[in-house]
Tab-separated table of C-alpha atoms in Angstrom:
chain	number	residue	atom	x	y	z
X	1140	UNK	CA	-15.584	-7.318	-3.411
X	1141	UNK	CA	-12.606	-5.455	-5.298
X	1142	UNK	CA	-12.111	-2.230	-3.231
X	1143	UNK	CA	-11.914	-2.776	0.546
X	1144	UNK	CA	-12.964	0.751	2.322
X	1145	UNK	CA	-11.626	0.053	5.978
X	1146	UNK	CA	-14.578	1.176	8.431
X	1147	UNK	CA	-12.281	0.434	12.205
X	1148	UNK	CA	-13.106	4.021	14.202
X	1149	UNK	CA	-8.931	2.347	15.116
X	1150	UNK	CA	-8.066	3.577	11.206
X	1151	UNK	CA	-10.387	6.392	11.117
X	1152	UNK	CA	-8.710	8.049	14.173
X	1153	UNK	CA	-5.216	7.652	12.687
X	1154	UNK	CA	-6.817	9.242	9.608
X	1155	UNK	CA	-8.461	11.982	10.305
X	1156	UNK	CA	-4.860	12.753	12.774
X	1157	UNK	CA	-2.848	11.454	9.500
X	1158	UNK	CA	-4.595	14.846	7.858
X	1159	UNK	CA	-3.645	17.562	10.720
X	1160	UNK	CA	-1.117	20.142	9.527
X	1161	UNK	CA	-0.281	19.457	13.192
X	1162	UNK	CA	0.569	16.460	12.892
X	1163	UNK	CA	5.048	16.726	12.385
X	1164	UNK	CA	7.858	14.607	10.260
X	1165	UNK	CA	8.108	11.769	13.297
X	1166	UNK	CA	4.152	11.776	14.385
X	1167	UNK	CA	2.910	11.343	10.536
X	1168	UNK	CA	5.518	8.776	9.482
X	1169	UNK	CA	4.357	6.680	12.979
X	1170	UNK	CA	0.870	7.077	12.430
X	1171	UNK	CA	1.443	5.980	8.241
X	1172	UNK	CA	3.335	2.885	9.060
X	1173	UNK	CA	0.443	2.068	12.386
X	1174	UNK	CA	-2.406	2.303	9.162
X	1175	UNK	CA	-0.460	0.147	7.455
X	1176	UNK	CA	-0.526	-2.564	10.047
X	1177	UNK	CA	-4.166	-2.562	10.417
X	1178	UNK	CA	-5.099	-2.591	6.189
X	1179	UNK	CA	-2.734	-5.242	5.809
X	1180	UNK	CA	-4.580	-7.569	8.311
X	1181	UNK	CA	-7.122	-8.011	6.570
X	1182	UNK	CA	-5.091	-7.193	2.828
X	1183	UNK	CA	-3.132	-10.769	4.342
X	1184	UNK	CA	-6.479	-12.795	5.422
X	1185	UNK	CA	-5.588	-15.252	2.112
X	1186	UNK	CA	-1.226	-15.692	2.514
X	1187	UNK	CA	-0.815	-19.593	1.420
X	1188	UNK	CA	-0.022	-21.158	4.965
X	1189	UNK	CA	0.778	-24.950	5.716
X	1190	UNK	CA	0.529	-27.119	8.785
X	1191	UNK	CA	3.527	-28.211	10.831
X	1192	UNK	CA	3.801	-29.612	14.075
X	1193	UNK	CA	4.636	-27.781	17.416
X	1194	UNK	CA	5.891	-29.277	20.311
X	1195	UNK	CA	5.050	-27.515	23.446
X	1196	UNK	CA	6.379	-28.363	26.950
X	1197	UNK	CA	3.041	-31.032	26.901
X	1198	UNK	CA	2.415	-32.080	24.355
X	1199	UNK	CA	3.056	-31.929	20.223
X	1200	UNK	CA	0.230	-30.303	18.283
X	1201	UNK	CA	-0.610	-29.207	14.526
X	1202	UNK	CA	0.023	-25.918	13.580
X	1203	UNK	CA	-0.755	-23.637	10.844
X	1204	UNK	CA	1.781	-21.682	9.438
X	1205	UNK	CA	2.529	-18.492	7.039
X	1206	UNK	CA	4.829	-20.194	4.015
X	1207	UNK	CA	8.415	-18.374	3.518
X	1208	UNK	CA	9.137	-16.075	0.438
X	1209	UNK	CA	4.934	-15.937	-0.568
X	1210	UNK	CA	3.945	-11.564	-0.469
X	1211	UNK	CA	6.236	-9.547	-1.548
X	1212	UNK	CA	5.474	-5.738	-0.304
X	1213	UNK	CA	6.098	-3.453	-4.014
X	1214	UNK	CA	6.142	0.525	-3.079
X	1215	UNK	CA	5.648	3.035	-5.338
X	1216	UNK	CA	8.593	5.519	-4.359
X	1217	UNK	CA	8.320	7.611	-2.758
X	1218	UNK	CA	6.089	8.292	-0.269
X	1219	UNK	CA	5.289	4.394	-0.455
X	1220	UNK	CA	8.425	2.990	0.994
X	1221	UNK	CA	6.124	4.907	4.317
X	1222	UNK	CA	4.485	1.484	4.376
X	1223	UNK	CA	7.310	-0.726	4.023
X	1224	UNK	CA	7.768	-0.921	7.793
X	1225	UNK	CA	3.924	-1.743	8.978
X	1226	UNK	CA	3.222	-4.664	6.546
X	1227	UNK	CA	6.921	-5.673	7.868
X	1228	UNK	CA	5.584	-5.919	11.171
X	1229	UNK	CA	3.635	-8.594	10.073
X	1230	UNK	CA	5.841	-10.491	8.484
X	1231	UNK	CA	9.415	-9.371	8.363
X	1232	UNK	CA	10.675	-11.578	5.617
X	1233	UNK	CA	9.394	-10.448	2.777
X	1234	UNK	CA	10.848	-9.341	0.582
X	1235	UNK	CA	11.073	-5.430	-0.915
X	1236	UNK	CA	10.581	-4.908	-4.248
X	1237	UNK	CA	10.288	-1.136	-5.751
X	1238	UNK	CA	9.178	0.700	-8.136
X	1239	UNK	CA	9.951	4.639	-8.812
X	1240	UNK	CA	6.700	6.630	-10.709
X	1241	UNK	CA	6.699	10.273	-10.487
X	1242	UNK	CA	3.450	11.973	-12.188
X	1243	UNK	CA	3.605	14.762	-14.313
X	1244	UNK	CA	2.408	18.045	-13.516
X	1245	UNK	CA	1.639	19.723	-15.951
X	1246	UNK	CA	0.565	15.608	-18.019
X	1247	UNK	CA	-0.479	14.465	-14.881
X	1248	UNK	CA	0.702	11.147	-16.926
X	1249	UNK	CA	3.089	8.323	-14.326
X	1250	UNK	CA	6.402	8.338	-15.670
X	1251	UNK	CA	8.231	5.410	-15.097
X	1252	UNK	CA	12.538	5.656	-13.941
X	1253	UNK	CA	12.954	2.291	-11.379
X	1254	UNK	CA	12.429	-1.414	-10.532
X	1255	UNK	CA	14.189	-3.611	-9.041
X	1256	UNK	CA	11.369	-7.214	-7.958
X	1257	UNK	CA	11.990	-10.199	-5.896
X	1258	UNK	CA	12.851	-13.088	-7.947
X	1259	UNK	CA	10.200	-15.504	-8.327
X	1260	UNK	CA	7.530	-13.004	-8.475
X	1261	UNK	CA	4.966	-14.505	-10.088
X	1262	UNK	CA	4.572	-17.706	-6.955
X	1263	UNK	CA	3.744	-14.251	-4.832
X	1264	UNK	CA	1.306	-12.345	-3.654
X	1265	UNK	CA	2.545	-9.225	-4.804
X	1266	UNK	CA	1.507	-6.097	-2.608
X	1267	UNK	CA	1.828	-2.127	-4.241
X	1268	UNK	CA	1.808	0.056	-1.686
X	1269	UNK	CA	1.492	4.078	-1.633
X	1270	UNK	CA	-0.107	6.450	0.685
X	1271	UNK	CA	-2.279	8.069	-2.850
X	1272	UNK	CA	-4.191	6.964	-5.444
X	1273	UNK	CA	-5.539	10.642	-6.723
X	1274	UNK	CA	-5.998	9.658	-10.750
X	1275	UNK	CA	-4.956	6.717	-10.665
X	1276	UNK	CA	-1.835	7.167	-13.785
X	1277	UNK	CA	1.099	5.174	-11.641
X	1278	UNK	CA	-0.725	2.099	-9.201
X	1279	UNK	CA	-1.988	1.393	-12.527
X	1280	UNK	CA	1.400	2.275	-15.028
X	1281	UNK	CA	3.066	0.120	-11.842
X	1282	UNK	CA	0.790	-2.736	-11.777
X	1283	UNK	CA	0.402	-2.743	-15.662
X	1284	UNK	CA	4.517	-3.436	-15.069
X	1285	UNK	CA	4.060	-5.756	-12.047
X	1286	UNK	CA	2.091	-8.045	-14.950
X	1287	UNK	CA	4.952	-8.437	-17.210
X	1288	UNK	CA	6.968	-9.203	-15.295
X	1289	UNK	CA	4.724	-12.490	-14.465
X	1290	UNK	CA	3.086	-11.413	-11.227
X	1291	UNK	CA	-0.041	-12.903	-11.954
X	1292	UNK	CA	-1.163	-11.827	-7.585
X	1293	UNK	CA	-1.904	-8.883	-7.438
X	1294	UNK	CA	-3.185	-6.170	-4.711
X	1295	UNK	CA	-3.830	-2.500	-4.443
X	1296	UNK	CA	-3.008	-0.939	-0.778
X	1297	UNK	CA	-3.429	2.834	-0.288
X	1298	UNK	CA	-4.529	5.593	2.748
X	1299	UNK	CA	-6.733	7.379	0.601
X	1300	UNK	CA	-8.061	7.588	-2.705
X	1301	UNK	CA	-10.241	9.868	-4.973
X	1302	UNK	CA	-12.907	7.574	-6.503
X	1303	UNK	CA	-11.648	8.491	-10.122
X	1304	UNK	CA	-7.890	6.935	-8.803
X	1305	UNK	CA	-10.650	4.169	-7.603
X	1306	UNK	CA	-12.764	3.666	-11.292
X	1307	UNK	CA	-9.715	4.364	-12.718
X	1308	UNK	CA	-7.700	1.227	-11.929
X	1309	UNK	CA	-11.431	-0.556	-10.849
X	1310	UNK	CA	-11.267	-0.812	-15.163
X	1311	UNK	CA	-7.630	-0.845	-16.146
X	1312	UNK	CA	-7.537	-4.415	-14.444
X	1313	UNK	CA	-10.503	-5.530	-12.770
X	1314	UNK	CA	-8.882	-8.967	-11.300
X	1315	UNK	CA	-6.699	-6.314	-8.440
X	1316	UNK	CA	-7.874	-5.816	-4.878
X	1317	UNK	CA	-7.784	-2.860	-3.824
X	1318	UNK	CA	-7.724	-1.468	-0.078
X	1319	UNK	CA	-8.325	2.206	1.139
X	1320	UNK	CA	-8.155	3.633	4.667
X	1321	UNK	CA	-10.329	5.909	3.503
X	1322	UNK	CA	-12.418	7.225	0.438
X	1323	UNK	CA	-11.954	10.953	-0.395
X	1324	UNK	CA	-14.315	13.658	-2.284
X	1325	UNK	CA	-12.451	14.826	-5.989
X	1326	UNK	CA	-9.358	15.825	-6.379
X	1327	UNK	CA	-8.444	20.049	-7.505
X	1328	UNK	CA	-7.419	20.828	-10.609
X	1329	UNK	CA	-3.720	20.735	-9.909
X	1330	UNK	CA	-4.715	16.684	-9.436
X	1331	UNK	CA	-4.862	16.692	-5.286
X	1332	UNK	CA	-7.107	14.101	-3.424
X	1333	UNK	CA	-8.994	16.557	-1.178
X	1334	UNK	CA	-9.993	16.683	1.535
X	1335	UNK	CA	-6.426	14.685	1.723
X	1336	UNK	CA	-3.687	15.878	3.597
X	1337	UNK	CA	-0.955	17.289	1.371
X	1338	UNK	CA	1.723	15.414	-0.741
X	1339	UNK	CA	2.119	12.703	1.156
X	1340	UNK	CA	7.025	12.045	0.692
X	1341	UNK	CA	7.623	15.672	1.850
X	1342	UNK	CA	5.120	15.047	4.677
X	1343	UNK	CA	6.874	11.999	5.579
X	1344	UNK	CA	10.097	12.446	5.408
X	1345	UNK	CA	10.171	15.818	6.324
X	1346	UNK	CA	10.828	18.000	2.800
X	1347	UNK	CA	8.771	20.586	2.804
């Protein structure tokens, strides 16, 4: 299945708090990170592993460990930055790239303004993160960009997604696995998700 929509009660509880307009900036940031960590357990279930020998106080045993430098975290600026620590909690050594995209308020089309990726991106699982998946334009453009740089295995993680955004990514990139904490109803006339949670970037960084 190319889309995973989470049904875990802890995720639902934290999303409810996230939506609340009375949730302050510091708690909003914490909730973004916590939800991301919970989602990442599933998103990383096929991360590369290897067997190593470990000496316990009693004997030597064989254990499974994650292959280092096998994952790249790619936030879409700026709101995606709020999700980085949620994955770093599980994989503190994962490399982080950055893709700068903004949505033109008139055309609703994505505009790229920055791209910096880790070395050997073609050898890594790339996890694109952005709290909101609205029209899908920025996500599709970010995936396009990663593929142009040689990325072969790409996942997309969003906390809130509109049906049209999910459909746009699936149509353009059916090979990309999508992980969504909650699927919302629709977009309004300005391209904002309903019921949504407002502007994620503003609420993460306290700029509004």
